[in-house]
Short mmCIF file of C-alpha atoms in Angstrom, two decimals:
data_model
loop_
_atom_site.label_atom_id
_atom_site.label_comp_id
_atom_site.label_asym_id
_atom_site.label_seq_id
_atom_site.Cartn_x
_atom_site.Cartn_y
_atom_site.Cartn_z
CA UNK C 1 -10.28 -44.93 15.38
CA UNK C 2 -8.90 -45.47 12.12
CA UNK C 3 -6.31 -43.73 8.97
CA UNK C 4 -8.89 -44.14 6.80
CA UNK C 5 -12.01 -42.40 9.32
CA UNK C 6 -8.97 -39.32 9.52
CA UNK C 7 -8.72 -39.51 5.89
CA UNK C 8 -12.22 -38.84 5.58
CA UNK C 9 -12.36 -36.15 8.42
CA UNK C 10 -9.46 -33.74 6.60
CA UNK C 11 -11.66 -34.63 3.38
CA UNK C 12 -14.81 -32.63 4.97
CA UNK C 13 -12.51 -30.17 6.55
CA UNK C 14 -11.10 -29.41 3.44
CA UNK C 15 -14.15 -29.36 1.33
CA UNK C 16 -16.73 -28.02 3.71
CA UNK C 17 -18.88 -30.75 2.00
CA UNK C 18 -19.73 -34.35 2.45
CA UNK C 19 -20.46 -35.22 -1.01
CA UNK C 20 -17.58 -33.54 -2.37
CA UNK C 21 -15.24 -35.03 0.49
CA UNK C 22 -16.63 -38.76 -0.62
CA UNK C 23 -16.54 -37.95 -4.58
CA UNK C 24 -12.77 -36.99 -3.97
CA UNK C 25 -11.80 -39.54 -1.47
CA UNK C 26 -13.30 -42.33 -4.05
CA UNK C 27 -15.68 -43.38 -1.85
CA UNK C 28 -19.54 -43.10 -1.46
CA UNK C 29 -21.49 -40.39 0.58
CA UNK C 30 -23.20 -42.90 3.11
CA UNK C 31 -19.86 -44.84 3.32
CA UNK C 32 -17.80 -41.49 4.28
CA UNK C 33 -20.66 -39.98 6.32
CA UNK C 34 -20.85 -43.35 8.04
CA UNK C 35 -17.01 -43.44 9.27
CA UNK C 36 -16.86 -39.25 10.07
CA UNK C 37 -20.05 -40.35 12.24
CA UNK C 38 -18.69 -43.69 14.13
CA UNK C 39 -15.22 -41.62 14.89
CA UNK C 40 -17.47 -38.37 16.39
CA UNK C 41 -19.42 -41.47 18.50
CA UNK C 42 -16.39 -42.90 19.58
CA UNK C 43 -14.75 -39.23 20.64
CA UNK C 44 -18.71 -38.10 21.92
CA UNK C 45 -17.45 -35.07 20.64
CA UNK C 46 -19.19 -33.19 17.29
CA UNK C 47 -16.03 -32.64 15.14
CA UNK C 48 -18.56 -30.62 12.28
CA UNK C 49 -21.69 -28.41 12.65
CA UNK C 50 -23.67 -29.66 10.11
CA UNK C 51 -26.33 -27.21 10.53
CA UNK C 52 -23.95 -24.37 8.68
CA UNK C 53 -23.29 -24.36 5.01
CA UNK C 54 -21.15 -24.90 4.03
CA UNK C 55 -20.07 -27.04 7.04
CA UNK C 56 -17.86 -25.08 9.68
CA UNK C 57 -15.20 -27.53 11.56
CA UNK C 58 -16.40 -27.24 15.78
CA UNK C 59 -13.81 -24.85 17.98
CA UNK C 60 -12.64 -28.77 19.30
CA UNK C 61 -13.28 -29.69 15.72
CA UNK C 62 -10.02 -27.68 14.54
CA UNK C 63 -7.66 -29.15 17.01
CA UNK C 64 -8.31 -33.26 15.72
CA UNK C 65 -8.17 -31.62 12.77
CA UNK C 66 -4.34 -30.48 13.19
CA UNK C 67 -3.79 -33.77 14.60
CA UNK C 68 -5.08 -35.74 12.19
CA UNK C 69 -3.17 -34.43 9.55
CA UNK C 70 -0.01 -35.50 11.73
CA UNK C 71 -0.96 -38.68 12.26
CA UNK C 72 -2.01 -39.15 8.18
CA UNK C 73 1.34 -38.03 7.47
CA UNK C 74 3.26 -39.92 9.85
CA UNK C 75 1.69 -43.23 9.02
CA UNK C 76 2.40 -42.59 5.19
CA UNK C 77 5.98 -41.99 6.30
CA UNK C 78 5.68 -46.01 6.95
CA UNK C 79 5.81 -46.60 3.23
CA UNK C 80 8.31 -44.52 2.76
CA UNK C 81 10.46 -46.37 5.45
CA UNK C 82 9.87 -49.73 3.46
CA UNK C 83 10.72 -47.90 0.18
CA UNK C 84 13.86 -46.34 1.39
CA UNK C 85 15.06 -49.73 2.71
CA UNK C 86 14.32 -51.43 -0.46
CA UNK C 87 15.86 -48.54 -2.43
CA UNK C 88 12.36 -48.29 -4.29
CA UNK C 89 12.55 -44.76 -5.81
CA UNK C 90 8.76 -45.08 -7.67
CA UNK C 91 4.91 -44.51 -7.33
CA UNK C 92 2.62 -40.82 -7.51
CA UNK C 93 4.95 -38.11 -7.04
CA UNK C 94 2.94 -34.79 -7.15
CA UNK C 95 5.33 -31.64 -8.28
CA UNK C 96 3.97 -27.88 -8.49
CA UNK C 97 5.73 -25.04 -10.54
CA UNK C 98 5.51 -22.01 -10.75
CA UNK C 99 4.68 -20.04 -14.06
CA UNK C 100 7.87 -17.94 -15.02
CA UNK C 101 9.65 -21.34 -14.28
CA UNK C 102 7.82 -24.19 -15.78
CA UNK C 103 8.11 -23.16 -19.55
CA UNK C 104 12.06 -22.92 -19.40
CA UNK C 105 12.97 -25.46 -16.36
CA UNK C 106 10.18 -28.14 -17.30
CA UNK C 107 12.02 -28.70 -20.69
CA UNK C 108 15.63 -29.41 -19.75
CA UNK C 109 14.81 -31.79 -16.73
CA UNK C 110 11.49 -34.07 -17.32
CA UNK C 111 12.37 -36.34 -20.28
CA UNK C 112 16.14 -37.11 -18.49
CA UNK C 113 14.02 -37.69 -15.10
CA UNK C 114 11.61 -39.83 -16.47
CA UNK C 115 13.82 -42.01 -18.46
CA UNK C 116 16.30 -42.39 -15.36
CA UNK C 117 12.93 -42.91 -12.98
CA UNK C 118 10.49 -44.61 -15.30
CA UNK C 119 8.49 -46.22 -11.94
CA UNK C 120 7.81 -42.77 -10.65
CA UNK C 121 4.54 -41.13 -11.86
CA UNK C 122 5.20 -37.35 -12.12
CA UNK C 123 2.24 -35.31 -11.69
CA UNK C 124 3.12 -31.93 -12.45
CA UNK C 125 0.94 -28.67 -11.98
CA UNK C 126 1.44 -24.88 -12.85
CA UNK C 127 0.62 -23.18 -9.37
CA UNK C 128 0.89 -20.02 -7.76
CA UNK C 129 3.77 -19.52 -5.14
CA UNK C 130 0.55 -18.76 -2.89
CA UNK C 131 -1.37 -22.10 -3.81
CA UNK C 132 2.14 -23.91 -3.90
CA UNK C 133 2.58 -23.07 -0.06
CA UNK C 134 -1.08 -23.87 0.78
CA UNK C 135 -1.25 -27.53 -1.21
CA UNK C 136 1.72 -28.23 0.25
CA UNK C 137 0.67 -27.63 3.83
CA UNK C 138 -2.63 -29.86 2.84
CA UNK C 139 -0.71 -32.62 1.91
CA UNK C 140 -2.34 -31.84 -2.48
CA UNK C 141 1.45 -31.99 -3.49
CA UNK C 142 4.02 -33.67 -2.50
CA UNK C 143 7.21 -30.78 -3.54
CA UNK C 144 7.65 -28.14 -5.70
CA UNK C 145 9.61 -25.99 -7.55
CA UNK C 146 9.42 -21.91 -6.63
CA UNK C 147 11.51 -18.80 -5.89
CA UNK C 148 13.11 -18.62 -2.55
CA UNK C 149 13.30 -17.42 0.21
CA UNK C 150 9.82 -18.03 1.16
CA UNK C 151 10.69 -18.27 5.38
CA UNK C 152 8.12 -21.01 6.01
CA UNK C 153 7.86 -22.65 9.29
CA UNK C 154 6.58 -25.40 7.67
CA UNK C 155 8.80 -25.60 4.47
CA UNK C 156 12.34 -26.82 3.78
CA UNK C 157 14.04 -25.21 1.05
CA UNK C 158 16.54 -27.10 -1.29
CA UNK C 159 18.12 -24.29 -4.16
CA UNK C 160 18.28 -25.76 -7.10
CA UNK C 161 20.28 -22.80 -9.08
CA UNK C 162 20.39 -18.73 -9.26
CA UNK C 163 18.78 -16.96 -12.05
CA UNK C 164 20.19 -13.71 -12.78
CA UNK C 165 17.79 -11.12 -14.03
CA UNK C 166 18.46 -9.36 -17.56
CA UNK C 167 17.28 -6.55 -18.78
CA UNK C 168 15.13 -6.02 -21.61
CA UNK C 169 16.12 -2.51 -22.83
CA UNK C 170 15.30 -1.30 -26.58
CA UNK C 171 17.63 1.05 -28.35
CA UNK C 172 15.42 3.98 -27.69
CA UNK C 173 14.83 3.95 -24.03
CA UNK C 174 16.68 6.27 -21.94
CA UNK C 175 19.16 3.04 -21.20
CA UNK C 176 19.37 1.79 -24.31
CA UNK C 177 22.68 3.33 -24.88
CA UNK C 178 24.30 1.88 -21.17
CA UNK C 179 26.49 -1.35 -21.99
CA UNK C 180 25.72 -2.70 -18.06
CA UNK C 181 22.71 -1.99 -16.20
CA UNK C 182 23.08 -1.28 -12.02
CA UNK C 183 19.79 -1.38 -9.68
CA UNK C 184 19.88 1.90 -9.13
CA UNK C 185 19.56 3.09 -13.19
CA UNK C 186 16.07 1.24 -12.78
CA UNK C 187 13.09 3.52 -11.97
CA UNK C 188 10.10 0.77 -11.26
CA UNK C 189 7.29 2.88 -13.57
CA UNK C 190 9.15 2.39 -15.96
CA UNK C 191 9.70 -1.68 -16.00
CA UNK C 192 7.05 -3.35 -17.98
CA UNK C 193 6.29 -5.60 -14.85
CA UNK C 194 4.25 -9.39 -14.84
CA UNK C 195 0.51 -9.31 -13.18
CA UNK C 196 0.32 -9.59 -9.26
CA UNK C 197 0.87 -13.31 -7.85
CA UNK C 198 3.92 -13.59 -9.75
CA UNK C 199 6.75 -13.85 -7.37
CA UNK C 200 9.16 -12.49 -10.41
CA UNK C 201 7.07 -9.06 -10.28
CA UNK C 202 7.76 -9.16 -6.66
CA UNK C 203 11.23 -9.68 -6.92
CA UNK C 204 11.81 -7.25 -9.73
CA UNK C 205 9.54 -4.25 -7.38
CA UNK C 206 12.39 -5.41 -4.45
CA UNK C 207 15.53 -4.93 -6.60
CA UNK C 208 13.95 -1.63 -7.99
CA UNK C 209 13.31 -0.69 -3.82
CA UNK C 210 10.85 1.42 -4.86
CA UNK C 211 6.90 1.16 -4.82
CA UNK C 212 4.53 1.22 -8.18
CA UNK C 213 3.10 4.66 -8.64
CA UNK C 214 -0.32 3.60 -10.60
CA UNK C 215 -1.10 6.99 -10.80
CA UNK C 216 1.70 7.92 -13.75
CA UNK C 217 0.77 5.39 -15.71
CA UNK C 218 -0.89 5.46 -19.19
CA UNK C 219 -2.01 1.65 -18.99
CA UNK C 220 -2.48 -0.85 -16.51
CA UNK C 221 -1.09 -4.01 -17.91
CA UNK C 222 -1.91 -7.69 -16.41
CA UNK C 223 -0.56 -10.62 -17.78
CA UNK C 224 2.06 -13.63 -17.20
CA UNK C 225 3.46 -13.34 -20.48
CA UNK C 226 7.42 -12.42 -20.61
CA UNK C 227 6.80 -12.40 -24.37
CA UNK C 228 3.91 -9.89 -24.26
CA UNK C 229 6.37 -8.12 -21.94
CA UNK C 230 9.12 -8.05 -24.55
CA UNK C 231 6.85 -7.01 -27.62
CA UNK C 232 5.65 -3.92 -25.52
CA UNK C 233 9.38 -2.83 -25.12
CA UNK C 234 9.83 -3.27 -29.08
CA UNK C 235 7.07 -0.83 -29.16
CA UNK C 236 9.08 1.72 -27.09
CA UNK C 237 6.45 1.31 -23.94
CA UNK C 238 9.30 0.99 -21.72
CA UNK C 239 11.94 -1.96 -20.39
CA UNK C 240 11.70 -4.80 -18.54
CA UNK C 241 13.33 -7.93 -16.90
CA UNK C 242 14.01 -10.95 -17.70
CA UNK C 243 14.82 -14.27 -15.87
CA UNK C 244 18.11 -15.60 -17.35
CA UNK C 245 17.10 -18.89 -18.71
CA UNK C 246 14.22 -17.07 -20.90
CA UNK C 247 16.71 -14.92 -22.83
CA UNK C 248 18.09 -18.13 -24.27
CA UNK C 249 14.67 -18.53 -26.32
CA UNK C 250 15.51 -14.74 -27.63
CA UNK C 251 16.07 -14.32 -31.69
CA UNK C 252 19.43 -13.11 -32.45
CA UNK C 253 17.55 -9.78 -32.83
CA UNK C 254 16.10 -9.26 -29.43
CA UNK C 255 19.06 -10.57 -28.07
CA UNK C 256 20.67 -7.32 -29.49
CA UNK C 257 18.29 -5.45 -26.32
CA UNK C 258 19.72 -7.35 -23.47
CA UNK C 259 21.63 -6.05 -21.14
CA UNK C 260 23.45 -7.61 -18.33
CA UNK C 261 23.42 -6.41 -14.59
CA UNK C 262 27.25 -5.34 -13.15
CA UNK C 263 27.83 -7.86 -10.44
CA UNK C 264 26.98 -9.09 -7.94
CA UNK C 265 24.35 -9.63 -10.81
CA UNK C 266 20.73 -9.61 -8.49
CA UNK C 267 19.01 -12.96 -9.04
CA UNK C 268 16.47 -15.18 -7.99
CA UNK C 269 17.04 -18.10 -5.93
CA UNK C 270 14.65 -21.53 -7.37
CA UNK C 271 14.54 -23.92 -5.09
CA UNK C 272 12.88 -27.13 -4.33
CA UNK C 273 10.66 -26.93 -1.40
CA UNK C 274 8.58 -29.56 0.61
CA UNK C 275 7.09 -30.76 3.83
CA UNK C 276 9.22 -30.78 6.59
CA UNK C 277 7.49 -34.23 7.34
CA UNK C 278 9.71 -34.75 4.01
CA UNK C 279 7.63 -37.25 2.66
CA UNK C 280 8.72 -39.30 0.06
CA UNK C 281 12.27 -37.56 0.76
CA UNK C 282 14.01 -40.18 -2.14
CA UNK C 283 11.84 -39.20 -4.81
CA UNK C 284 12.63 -35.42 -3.81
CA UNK C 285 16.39 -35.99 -4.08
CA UNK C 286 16.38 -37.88 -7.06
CA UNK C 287 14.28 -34.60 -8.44
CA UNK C 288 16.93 -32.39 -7.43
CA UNK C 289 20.21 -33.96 -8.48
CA UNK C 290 18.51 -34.43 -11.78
CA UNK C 291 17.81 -30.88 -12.16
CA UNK C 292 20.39 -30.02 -10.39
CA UNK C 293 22.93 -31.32 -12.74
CA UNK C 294 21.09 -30.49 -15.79
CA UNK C 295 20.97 -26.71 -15.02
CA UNK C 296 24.31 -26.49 -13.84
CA UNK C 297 25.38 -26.57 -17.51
CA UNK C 298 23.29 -23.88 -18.36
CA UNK C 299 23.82 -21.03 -15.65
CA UNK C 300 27.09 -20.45 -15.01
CA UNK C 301 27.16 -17.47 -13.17
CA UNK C 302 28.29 -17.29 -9.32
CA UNK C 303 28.77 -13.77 -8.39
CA UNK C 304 25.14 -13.04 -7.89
CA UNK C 305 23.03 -11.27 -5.05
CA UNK C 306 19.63 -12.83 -3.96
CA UNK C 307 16.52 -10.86 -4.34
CA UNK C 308 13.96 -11.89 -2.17
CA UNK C 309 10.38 -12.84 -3.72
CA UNK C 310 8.47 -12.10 -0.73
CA UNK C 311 6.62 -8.77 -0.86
CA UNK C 312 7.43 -6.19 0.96
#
């Protein structure tokens, strides 16, 4: 039994396919088919039922499976021993964001990261909260950067800063005369929200502790677009929210529609979050006093109360 005959095993179980499994492990079909079938000889167990397409993973199948990926991740952990020693902070580092982050965070952080850590290969990819959580579990990326709490088993969560949310609120709405917005002035049909999957929509339908009524409404709007958000609310077709750092890329004009929460302002918590394996755990730091430091000078606001991105 070998890494690189598990390697090929979590391949297949991931891509239900042998051809695929080789093409992404950089290897050829025979060679991978080979190794999956010397390890199942060696076990004289079947771990996949290749009669099924795509391939299903056998009931005994699952369980080398879950130990595989274990063992795959605790022998990588032997490079990171050596690299730790040697204080080598370097190689692939694979880092998800999420989309209402990336655009404002990505900025301020990656040309001060790279230049400090020019051996380290960032590999950075827009994701989902949903597919961050799942590619981290499968080992795809190796951190990333999302709102928190998520209350993960799995996950450890490092905050990296709070976010207060702003309001959006054009001189014509029904608030557009308040100087500070409180929750409870919010009435959720009414807040231009982001398309589901966003964790910022979630967050926002929390603070407004109220569910979406699809039935009232004239238009069903889906999009990821703060700015689309904001030009709908110039054309009186409501409010909405804001995460802090995107107000800063407001004209002095739109800037005149903000309006700040009373505190405890509510906010988002953006963490870094990872493997509790904690795999390459010194590129991960270095990550997060980088950003940590940059951001620091850009959100200064403490009195703030968490609202949670999880669904409810």
């Amino acid at each position: 039994m070998t890494i690189t005959q598990l390697q090929y095993v979590l391949a297949v179980a991931e891509y239900r396919n042998f051809t695929l499994a080789a093409q992404k492990s950089f290897v050829t079909q025979p060679t991978l088919s080979m190794q999956v079938q010397k390890l199942e000889d060696e076990l004289d167990v079947l771990i996949f039922d290749r009669s099924k397409k795509p391939i299903a993973v056998t009931e005994v199948g699952q369980k080398i499976v879950a130990q595989a990926k274990n063992i795959v991740n605790e022998a990588s952990r032997i490079n990171d021993i050596v690299d730790q020693d040697k204080g080598f902070i370097g190689g692939d580092f694979s880092l998800g964001i999420i989309p209402t982050v990336m655009p404002t965070l990505l900025p301020m952080f990656l040309k001060t990261f790279i230049k400090k850590y020019p051996k380290v290969n960032l590999i950075i990819k827009e994701q989902s909260t949903e597919s961050l959580i799942r590619n981290i579990q499968d080992g795809h990326i190796d951190a990333a950067i999302a709102a928190t709490p998520l209350e993960i088993e799995f996950i450890k969560e490092r905050p990296l800063y709070y976010e207060p949310f702003v309001g959006y609120v054009p001189r014509n709405h029904r608030l557009g005369t308040y100087e500070h917005l409180k929750p409870e002035d919010l009435d959720v049909s009414d807040v231009l929200l982001l398309q589901d999957g966003h964790c910022f929509r979630d967050g926002v339908i929390n603070l407004c502790k109220a569910p979406r009524d699809v039935s009232r409404e004239h238009f069903q709007l889906q999009s990821g677009s703060f700015e689309t958000l904001v030009n709908l609310a110039d054309e009186d077709m409501g409010m909405t929210l804001l995460p802090y750092l995107n107000t800063l890329e407001l004209d002095d004009q739109k800037k005149k529609n903000l309006k700040y929460f009373d505190n405890p302002s509510p906010a988002r918590e953006v963490s870094l979050i990872y493997h509790k394996s904690e795999l390459k755990i010194q590129i991960t730091e270095a990550l997060r006093d980088v950003i940590s430091g940059i951001v620091r000078g850009a959100i200064a606001f403490q009195d703030v109360k968490i609202i949670s991105p999880i669904s409810k």
